[in-house]
Amino acid sequence: MKVAICGAGIAGLAAAERMSALGAEVVLLERSPGPRTQGYLIDFFGAGYDAAEAIGVLPAIEDLAYQVEEASLVDTHGRRRAGIPYGLIAKALEGRLCSIMRPDLEKALRDNLPGDVDLRFGASVADVFHRDEGVTVTLADGGELDVDLLIGADGIHSTVRTLVFGDESQYLRYLGFHTAAFVVDAPEIREVAGDRVMLTDTLDRQLGFSVLRDGKVAAFAVHRAPDPQRPSDVRVAIQSNYADMGWLVPQALENCPPAEEIYYDQVAQVVMPTWRKNRVVLLGDSCAAVSLLAGQGASLAVAAAYLLAEQFRRTSSVDRALDFYERLWRPTVEDKQKTARDMANRFLPATSGQQRTRRLALRFAWFGPVKRRLVAALVGEPDAVIPMLLDTASEDQAAEKPF
């Protein structure tokens, strides 16, 4: 079986490893000229953590992870107003939590690829033609690939989705926020933050900072915006939207890198009636973006890739494998999407009352009932699908190569 995967991000890399491990001939296409460097610190746990452990990449992820003491909320004068205790969250998750930069997670997954995966950077998909029991993929350089399956893992603004299912406006659910991430040289922030993630305790917008191994500071920004349209100059937009926030924010804005080194996008979810058409299937954010409000996109991407490959291992029918994948995974995605929408105001307060409520909840996070509610709000309910698959997989089955 020959498989083309569009997108060498988290979902695409995980899918490429799994499909190749099953014996498929895999071509992994990535339109960027090389590995992406933009990104921010994420918490990796849950279903994706379980899947990463199962495929043997978890030790590499843990090696690249950061030890975070606390996510501290600070006011415009730098005073700590509340904190999210990572120790409590890690304990609630039985230690199965990693804080890692998105580019580092991609590196761990990329380094875990089998040598026979054909990874092509600078390769864009221009057209998709459906054949009987297959797909012809036309590349931007004029080349063609005849494959048995095309997996669109190319993110929330998926080219494959647009070519096969139609314009993205049909599927994007805008949640009212813009987000950005960039890396700056900010010595004062580095000195103050240490092993903490520092978050501004502000209304309608927030900047977060974490210190990287090289001494630089990773900045994460989110603000409410009525218009989903991306600004023409994202650097100017960031400096304008966050200009009067006090504390050490001016230092970060002054050293903000050029626009091409900044990740910037709307905060949105993807909602589709179906994730497949003939021999094309979507994976990760391209069909099931839960948004940063859910905080689990990376984990869900790895888990979905594992689940998709498992269906091919368990059935000889491509159609059944694709149907089972969506049937099993859709309830998890819809649950995480709903949770994200419900907690928007807790994620970023819009009023001073919501701000005070958040502070109060975090200050009493060490109380049992509050702790349970806090952890539930931050991590959601555990997904049962991946543990179920792991429980039913034997060593003999894992060794099978159906292709």
CSV table of C-alpha atoms in Angstrom, one decimal:
chain,number,residue,atom,x,y,z
A,1,MET,CA,0.0,0.0,0.0
A,2,LYS,CA,1.3,3.4,-0.9
A,3,VAL,CA,0.3,6.4,1.2
A,4,ALA,CA,0.8,10.1,0.8
A,5,ILE,CA,0.6,12.3,3.8
A,6,CYS,CA,0.3,16.0,3.4
A,7,GLY,CA,1.7,17.9,6.4
A,8,ALA,CA,4.9,17.1,8.4
A,9,GLY,CA,3.5,18.6,11.6
A,10,ILE,CA,2.6,16.6,14.7
A,11,ALA,CA,-0.3,14.6,13.2
A,12,GLY,CA,1.5,13.9,9.9
A,13,LEU,CA,4.8,12.8,11.5
A,14,ALA,CA,3.0,10.4,13.9
A,15,ALA,CA,0.9,9.0,11.0
A,16,ALA,CA,3.9,8.5,8.8
A,17,GLU,CA,5.7,6.5,11.5
A,18,ARG,CA,2.7,4.3,12.2
A,19,MET,CA,1.8,3.6,8.6
A,20,SER,CA,5.4,2.8,7.7
A,21,ALA,CA,5.6,0.5,10.7
A,22,LEU,CA,2.7,-1.4,9.3
A,23,GLY,CA,4.6,-1.9,6.0
A,24,ALA,CA,3.1,0.9,3.9
A,25,GLU,CA,5.2,2.9,1.4
A,26,VAL,CA,4.9,6.4,2.8
A,27,VAL,CA,5.6,9.8,1.1
A,28,LEU,CA,5.4,12.7,3.6
A,29,LEU,CA,4.9,16.1,1.9
A,30,GLU,CA,5.6,19.4,3.7
A,31,ARG,CA,5.2,22.7,2.0
A,32,SER,CA,7.6,24.5,4.3
A,33,PRO,CA,11.3,24.5,3.2
A,34,GLY,CA,12.4,22.9,6.4
A,35,PRO,CA,11.3,22.1,10.0
A,36,ARG,CA,9.2,24.9,11.5
A,37,THR,CA,10.8,26.8,14.4
A,38,GLN,CA,7.8,28.8,15.5
A,39,GLY,CA,5.7,27.6,18.3
A,40,TYR,CA,5.1,27.8,22.0
A,41,LEU,CA,5.2,25.6,25.2
A,42,ILE,CA,2.5,23.1,25.3
A,43,ASP,CA,1.4,20.5,27.9
A,44,PHE,CA,1.5,17.0,26.4
A,45,PHE,CA,-0.6,14.4,28.3
A,46,GLY,CA,-3.7,12.2,27.9
A,47,ALA,CA,-4.4,10.0,24.9
A,48,GLY,CA,-1.4,11.2,22.9
A,49,TYR,CA,0.9,10.5,25.8
A,50,ASP,CA,-0.4,7.0,25.9
A,51,ALA,CA,0.1,6.6,22.2
A,52,ALA,CA,3.6,8.1,22.2
A,53,GLU,CA,4.6,5.6,24.9
A,54,ALA,CA,3.1,2.7,22.8
A,55,ILE,CA,5.1,3.6,19.7
A,56,GLY,CA,8.4,4.2,21.7
A,57,VAL,CA,8.9,7.9,21.2
A,58,LEU,CA,8.0,9.0,24.7
A,59,PRO,CA,11.6,8.9,26.1
A,60,ALA,CA,12.7,11.3,23.4
A,61,ILE,CA,9.8,13.6,24.2
A,62,GLU,CA,10.6,13.5,27.9
A,63,ASP,CA,14.3,14.3,27.1
A,64,LEU,CA,13.2,17.6,25.4
A,65,ALA,CA,10.6,18.5,28.0
A,66,TYR,CA,10.8,21.4,30.5
A,67,GLN,CA,10.3,21.2,34.2
A,68,VAL,CA,7.6,23.8,35.1
A,69,GLU,CA,7.1,24.8,38.7
A,70,GLU,CA,4.0,26.9,38.2
A,71,ALA,CA,2.1,29.0,35.8
A,72,SER,CA,2.0,32.4,37.7
A,73,LEU,CA,-0.5,35.1,37.0
A,74,VAL,CA,1.1,38.5,37.5
A,75,ASP,CA,-0.5,42.0,37.4
A,76,THR,CA,0.7,45.1,35.6
A,77,HIS,CA,3.3,45.7,38.4
A,78,GLY,CA,4.7,42.1,38.3
A,79,ARG,CA,3.0,41.1,41.5
A,80,ARG,CA,1.9,37.4,41.7
A,81,ARG,CA,-1.9,37.3,42.0
A,82,ALA,CA,-2.4,33.5,41.7
A,83,GLY,CA,-0.9,30.4,40.2
A,84,ILE,CA,-1.6,27.1,38.5
A,85,PRO,CA,0.3,24.5,40.4
A,86,TYR,CA,1.9,22.1,37.9
A,87,GLY,CA,2.7,19.7,40.7
A,88,LEU,CA,-0.9,19.2,41.5
A,89,ILE,CA,-1.8,18.7,37.9
A,90,ALA,CA,1.1,16.2,37.3
A,91,LYS,CA,0.0,14.3,40.5
A,92,ALA,CA,-3.6,14.1,39.2
A,93,LEU,CA,-2.2,12.7,36.0
A,94,GLU,CA,0.0,10.2,37.8
A,95,GLY,CA,3.1,12.0,36.5
A,96,ARG,CA,2.1,11.5,32.9
A,97,LEU,CA,2.6,15.1,31.8
A,98,CYS,CA,5.3,16.8,29.7
A,99,SER,CA,5.7,20.5,29.0
A,100,ILE,CA,7.5,20.8,25.6
A,101,MET,CA,7.9,23.3,22.9
A,102,ARG,CA,5.9,22.4,19.7
A,103,PRO,CA,9.0,22.4,17.5
A,104,ASP,CA,10.7,20.1,20.0
A,105,LEU,CA,7.8,17.7,19.9
A,106,GLU,CA,8.0,17.7,16.1
A,107,LYS,CA,11.7,17.0,16.3
A,108,ALA,CA,11.1,14.0,18.5
A,109,LEU,CA,8.5,12.6,16.1
A,110,ARG,CA,10.7,13.4,13.1
A,111,ASP,CA,13.7,11.7,14.5
A,112,ASN,CA,11.5,8.6,15.2
A,113,LEU,CA,10.6,8.2,11.5
A,114,PRO,CA,11.7,4.9,9.9
A,115,GLY,CA,14.4,5.4,7.3
A,116,ASP,CA,12.2,4.4,4.4
A,117,VAL,CA,9.7,7.3,4.9
A,118,ASP,CA,10.2,9.7,2.0
A,119,LEU,CA,10.1,13.1,3.7
A,120,ARG,CA,9.9,15.9,1.2
A,121,PHE,CA,10.2,19.5,2.4
A,122,GLY,CA,9.1,22.3,0.0
A,123,ALA,CA,6.5,20.0,-1.6
A,124,SER,CA,3.0,21.4,-1.9
A,125,VAL,CA,-0.2,19.7,-3.1
A,126,ALA,CA,-1.8,21.4,-6.0
A,127,ASP,CA,-4.6,19.1,-7.0
A,128,VAL,CA,-6.2,15.8,-6.0
A,129,PHE,CA,-7.9,13.4,-8.5
A,130,HIS,CA,-9.9,10.5,-7.3
A,131,ARG,CA,-9.4,7.1,-9.0
A,132,ASP,CA,-11.0,3.7,-8.4
A,133,GLU,CA,-9.4,2.6,-5.1
A,134,GLY,CA,-6.8,5.3,-5.2
A,135,VAL,CA,-5.8,8.9,-5.6
A,136,THR,CA,-3.6,10.9,-7.9
A,137,VAL,CA,-1.9,13.8,-6.1
A,138,THR,CA,-0.5,16.6,-8.3
A,139,LEU,CA,2.3,18.6,-6.7
A,140,ALA,CA,3.0,22.3,-7.2
A,141,ASP,CA,6.2,21.4,-9.2
A,142,GLY,CA,4.1,19.4,-11.7
A,143,GLY,CA,5.0,16.0,-10.3
A,144,GLU,CA,2.4,13.4,-9.6
A,145,LEU,CA,1.9,10.6,-7.1
A,146,ASP,CA,-0.4,7.7,-7.6
A,147,VAL,CA,-1.3,6.4,-4.1
A,148,ASP,CA,-3.8,4.1,-2.5
A,149,LEU,CA,-4.5,6.6,0.3
A,150,LEU,CA,-4.0,10.4,0.9
A,151,ILE,CA,-4.0,11.6,4.5
A,152,GLY,CA,-4.5,15.3,4.9
A,153,ALA,CA,-2.7,16.3,8.1
A,154,ASP,CA,-1.9,19.8,7.0
A,155,GLY,CA,-3.4,21.8,9.8
A,156,ILE,CA,-6.4,24.1,10.4
A,157,HIS,CA,-6.0,25.8,7.0
A,158,SER,CA,-5.6,22.4,5.2
A,159,THR,CA,-5.0,22.5,1.5
A,160,VAL,CA,-6.2,18.9,1.1
A,161,ARG,CA,-9.4,19.8,2.8
A,162,THR,CA,-10.0,22.7,0.5
A,163,LEU,CA,-9.2,20.7,-2.6
A,164,VAL,CA,-11.4,17.7,-1.7
A,165,PHE,CA,-14.1,19.1,0.6
A,166,GLY,CA,-14.4,22.8,-0.4
A,167,ASP,CA,-13.5,26.2,1.0
A,168,GLU,CA,-12.5,26.4,4.6
A,169,SER,CA,-15.2,29.0,5.5
A,170,GLN,CA,-17.7,26.1,5.5
A,171,TYR,CA,-15.8,24.3,8.4
A,172,LEU,CA,-14.0,26.9,10.5
A,173,ARG,CA,-15.8,28.0,13.7
A,174,TYR,CA,-14.1,31.2,14.9
A,175,LEU,CA,-13.9,31.5,18.7
A,176,GLY,CA,-13.3,35.2,18.9
A,177,PHE,CA,-9.5,35.3,19.6
A,178,HIS,CA,-6.2,35.8,17.8
A,179,THR,CA,-3.0,34.1,19.0
A,180,ALA,CA,0.7,34.6,18.4
A,181,ALA,CA,4.0,33.0,19.5
A,182,PHE,CA,7.6,34.1,19.1
A,183,VAL,CA,11.0,33.9,20.7
A,184,VAL,CA,12.7,37.0,22.1
A,185,ASP,CA,15.9,37.9,23.9
A,186,ALA,CA,14.6,39.3,27.2
A,187,PRO,CA,17.1,39.1,30.1
A,188,GLU,CA,14.8,40.7,32.7
A,189,ILE,CA,12.0,38.3,32.0
A,190,ARG,CA,14.4,35.4,32.0
A,191,GLU,CA,15.7,36.4,35.5
A,192,VAL,CA,12.2,36.8,36.9
A,193,ALA,CA,10.5,33.7,35.4
A,194,GLY,CA,13.1,31.0,36.1
A,195,ASP,CA,11.2,27.7,36.1
A,196,ARG,CA,7.8,29.3,36.0
A,197,VAL,CA,5.5,30.2,33.1
A,198,MET,CA,4.6,33.8,33.7
A,199,LEU,CA,1.1,34.9,32.5
A,200,THR,CA,-0.3,38.4,32.6
A,201,ASP,CA,-3.4,38.6,34.8
A,202,THR,CA,-5.3,40.9,32.3
A,203,LEU,CA,-8.7,41.2,30.7
A,204,ASP,CA,-9.4,40.3,27.0
A,205,ARG,CA,-5.7,39.7,26.3
A,206,GLN,CA,-2.8,37.9,27.8
A,207,LEU,CA,0.9,37.4,27.3
A,208,GLY,CA,2.8,34.4,28.6
A,209,PHE,CA,6.5,33.8,28.9
A,210,SER,CA,8.7,30.8,29.5
A,211,VAL,CA,12.5,30.5,29.6
A,212,LEU,CA,14.2,28.2,27.0
A,213,ARG,CA,17.4,26.2,27.4
A,214,ASP,CA,19.4,28.7,25.3
A,215,GLY,CA,18.4,31.5,27.6
A,216,LYS,CA,15.9,33.1,25.3
A,217,VAL,CA,12.2,33.6,26.2
A,218,ALA,CA,9.3,32.0,24.4
A,219,ALA,CA,6.4,34.4,24.3
A,220,PHE,CA,2.8,33.4,23.8
A,221,ALA,CA,0.0,35.9,23.1
A,222,VAL,CA,-3.8,35.7,22.8
A,223,HIS,CA,-6.4,38.5,22.6
A,224,ARG,CA,-10.0,38.9,21.7
A,225,ALA,CA,-10.7,40.1,18.2
A,226,PRO,CA,-14.1,40.5,16.5
A,227,ASP,CA,-12.6,39.9,13.1
A,228,PRO,CA,-11.0,36.6,12.3
A,229,GLN,CA,-8.9,38.2,9.5
A,230,ARG,CA,-5.2,38.0,9.9
A,231,PRO,CA,-3.6,41.5,10.1
A,232,SER,CA,-1.3,42.5,7.2
A,233,ASP,CA,1.7,43.1,9.5
A,234,VAL,CA,1.5,40.7,12.5
A,235,ARG,CA,4.5,42.3,14.3
A,236,VAL,CA,2.8,45.7,14.2
A,237,ALA,CA,-0.4,44.2,15.3
A,238,ILE,CA,1.2,42.5,18.3
A,239,GLN,CA,3.0,45.6,19.4
A,240,SER,CA,-0.2,47.6,19.1
A,241,ASN,CA,-2.6,45.2,20.9
A,242,TYR,CA,-0.3,44.6,23.9
A,243,ALA,CA,1.4,47.9,24.1
A,244,ASP,CA,0.0,49.2,27.5
A,245,MET,CA,0.1,46.1,29.6
A,246,GLY,CA,2.9,47.2,32.0
A,247,TRP,CA,5.3,44.9,33.9
A,248,LEU,CA,8.0,43.6,31.5
A,249,VAL,CA,5.8,43.4,28.5
A,250,PRO,CA,7.4,46.4,26.8
A,251,GLN,CA,10.8,44.6,26.7
A,252,ALA,CA,9.3,41.7,24.9
A,253,LEU,CA,7.5,43.9,22.4
A,254,GLU,CA,10.6,46.0,21.7
A,255,ASN,CA,12.5,42.8,20.9
A,256,CYS,CA,9.7,41.2,18.9
A,257,PRO,CA,11.2,39.4,15.9
A,258,PRO,CA,10.3,40.1,12.2
A,259,ALA,CA,6.9,39.0,11.0
A,260,GLU,CA,8.3,35.9,9.2
A,261,GLU,CA,9.6,34.5,12.5
A,262,ILE,CA,6.2,34.9,14.3
A,263,TYR,CA,3.4,32.3,14.5
A,264,TYR,CA,0.1,34.1,14.2
A,265,ASP,CA,-3.4,32.8,13.6
A,266,GLN,CA,-7.0,33.0,14.6
A,267,VAL,CA,-8.3,30.7,17.3
A,268,ALA,CA,-10.8,28.4,15.7
A,269,GLN,CA,-12.2,24.9,15.6
A,270,VAL,CA,-12.9,22.7,12.6
A,271,VAL,CA,-16.3,21.1,12.4
A,272,MET,CA,-17.1,18.8,9.5
A,273,PRO,CA,-19.9,16.3,8.7
A,274,THR,CA,-17.4,13.8,7.5
A,275,TRP,CA,-13.6,13.4,7.6
A,276,ARG,CA,-13.2,11.3,4.5
A,277,LYS,CA,-14.1,11.1,0.8
A,278,ASN,CA,-13.2,8.1,-1.2
A,279,ARG,CA,-9.5,7.4,-0.5
A,280,VAL,CA,-8.8,10.7,1.1
A,281,VAL,CA,-9.0,11.1,4.9
A,282,LEU,CA,-8.3,14.0,7.2
A,283,LEU,CA,-6.3,13.9,10.4
A,284,GLY,CA,-5.5,16.2,13.3
A,285,ASP,CA,-6.4,19.9,13.1
A,286,SER,CA,-7.4,19.6,9.4
A,287,CYS,CA,-10.6,18.0,10.5
A,288,ALA,CA,-10.8,18.1,14.2
A,289,ALA,CA,-9.1,21.3,15.6
A,290,VAL,CA,-10.2,21.7,19.2
A,291,SER,CA,-8.4,25.1,19.5
A,292,LEU,CA,-5.8,26.2,22.0
A,293,LEU,CA,-8.6,26.8,24.5
A,294,ALA,CA,-8.8,23.0,24.9
A,295,GLY,CA,-5.0,22.8,25.3
A,296,GLN,CA,-4.8,19.2,23.9
A,297,GLY,CA,-4.4,19.6,20.1
A,298,ALA,CA,-0.9,18.0,20.0
A,299,SER,CA,-1.9,15.1,22.2
A,300,LEU,CA,-5.1,14.5,20.2
A,301,ALA,CA,-3.1,14.6,16.9
A,302,VAL,CA,-0.7,11.8,18.1
A,303,ALA,CA,-3.6,9.8,19.4
A,304,ALA,CA,-5.6,10.1,16.2
A,305,ALA,CA,-2.6,9.0,14.1
A,306,TYR,CA,-2.2,6.0,16.3
A,307,LEU,CA,-5.9,5.1,16.2
A,308,LEU,CA,-6.1,5.5,12.4
A,309,ALA,CA,-3.1,3.2,11.8
A,310,GLU,CA,-4.6,0.7,14.3
A,311,GLN,CA,-7.7,0.4,12.2
A,312,PHE,CA,-5.6,-0.6,9.2
A,313,ARG,CA,-3.8,-3.2,11.3
A,314,ARG,CA,-7.1,-4.7,12.5
A,315,THR,CA,-9.0,-4.9,9.2
A,316,SER,CA,-8.0,-5.6,5.6
A,317,SER,CA,-10.6,-3.1,4.2
A,318,VAL,CA,-9.6,0.5,3.6
A,319,ASP,CA,-13.2,1.6,3.8
A,320,ARG,CA,-13.9,-0.1,7.1
A,321,ALA,CA,-10.6,1.2,8.5
A,322,LEU,CA,-11.5,4.8,7.6
A,323,ASP,CA,-15.0,4.5,8.9
A,324,PHE,CA,-14.0,2.9,12.2
A,325,TYR,CA,-11.4,5.6,12.7
A,326,GLU,CA,-13.9,8.4,12.4
A,327,ARG,CA,-16.6,6.6,14.4
A,328,LEU,CA,-14.2,5.9,17.3
A,329,TRP,CA,-12.5,9.3,17.4
A,330,ARG,CA,-15.3,11.8,16.6
A,331,PRO,CA,-17.0,11.6,20.1
A,332,THR,CA,-13.6,12.5,21.7
A,333,VAL,CA,-13.1,15.4,19.4
A,334,GLU,CA,-16.6,16.8,19.9
A,335,ASP,CA,-16.3,16.5,23.6
A,336,LYS,CA,-13.0,18.4,23.7
A,337,GLN,CA,-14.4,21.1,21.4
A,338,LYS,CA,-17.4,21.6,23.6
A,339,THR,CA,-15.2,21.9,26.7
A,340,ALA,CA,-13.1,24.5,25.0
A,341,ARG,CA,-16.1,26.6,24.1
A,342,ASP,CA,-17.5,26.4,27.6
A,343,MET,CA,-14.3,27.5,29.2
A,344,ALA,CA,-13.5,30.5,27.0
A,345,ASN,CA,-14.1,33.1,29.7
A,346,ARG,CA,-12.2,31.1,32.3
A,347,PHE,CA,-9.2,30.9,29.8
A,348,LEU,CA,-9.3,34.7,29.2
A,349,PRO,CA,-11.6,36.7,31.5
A,350,ALA,CA,-13.7,39.4,29.8
A,351,THR,CA,-14.8,41.2,33.0
A,352,SER,CA,-13.2,42.0,36.4
A,353,GLY,CA,-15.7,39.7,38.0
A,354,GLN,CA,-14.5,36.7,35.9
A,355,GLN,CA,-10.9,37.8,36.7
A,356,ARG,CA,-11.6,37.7,40.5
A,357,THR,CA,-13.3,34.4,40.2
A,358,ARG,CA,-10.3,32.9,38.5
A,359,ARG,CA,-7.9,34.3,41.0
A,360,LEU,CA,-10.0,32.9,43.9
A,361,ALA,CA,-10.3,29.5,42.4
A,362,LEU,CA,-6.5,29.3,41.8
A,363,ARG,CA,-5.7,30.5,45.3
A,364,PHE,CA,-7.7,27.7,46.8
A,365,ALA,CA,-6.5,25.1,44.3
A,366,TRP,CA,-5.0,23.0,47.1
A,367,PHE,CA,-8.4,22.2,48.6
A,368,GLY,CA,-9.7,18.8,47.5
A,369,PRO,CA,-13.0,19.8,45.9
A,370,VAL,CA,-11.5,22.9,44.2
A,371,LYS,CA,-8.5,20.9,43.1
A,372,ARG,CA,-10.7,18.3,41.4
A,373,ARG,CA,-12.7,20.9,39.6
A,374,LEU,CA,-9.6,22.8,38.6
A,375,VAL,CA,-7.9,19.7,37.2
A,376,ALA,CA,-11.1,18.7,35.4
A,377,ALA,CA,-11.3,22.2,33.8
A,378,LEU,CA,-7.7,22.2,32.7
A,379,VAL,CA,-7.3,18.6,31.4
A,380,GLY,CA,-10.9,17.4,30.8
A,381,GLU,CA,-12.2,13.9,31.1
A,382,PRO,CA,-9.7,11.1,30.2
A,383,ASP,CA,-10.2,9.5,26.8
A,384,ALA,CA,-10.9,5.8,26.9
A,385,VAL,CA,-10.3,4.9,23.2
A,386,ILE,CA,-6.5,4.7,23.1
A,387,PRO,CA,-6.2,2.7,26.4
A,388,MET,CA,-8.9,0.3,25.0
A,389,LEU,CA,-6.8,-0.2,21.9
A,390,LEU,CA,-3.7,-0.7,23.9
A,391,ASP,CA,-5.4,-3.2,26.1
A,392,THR,CA,-6.5,-5.3,23.2
A,393,ALA,CA,-3.2,-5.2,21.3
A,394,SER,CA,-0.9,-8.2,21.8
A,395,GLU,CA,2.8,-8.4,21.0
A,396,ASP,CA,2.0,-10.7,18.1
A,397,GLN,CA,-0.5,-8.3,16.6
A,398,ALA,CA,1.9,-5.3,17.1
A,399,ALA,CA,4.4,-7.2,15.0
A,400,GLU,CA,2.0,-7.7,12.1
A,401,LYS,CA,2.5,-5.7,8.9
A,402,PRO,CA,-0.7,-5.8,6.9
A,403,PHE,CA,0.7,-4.0,3.8
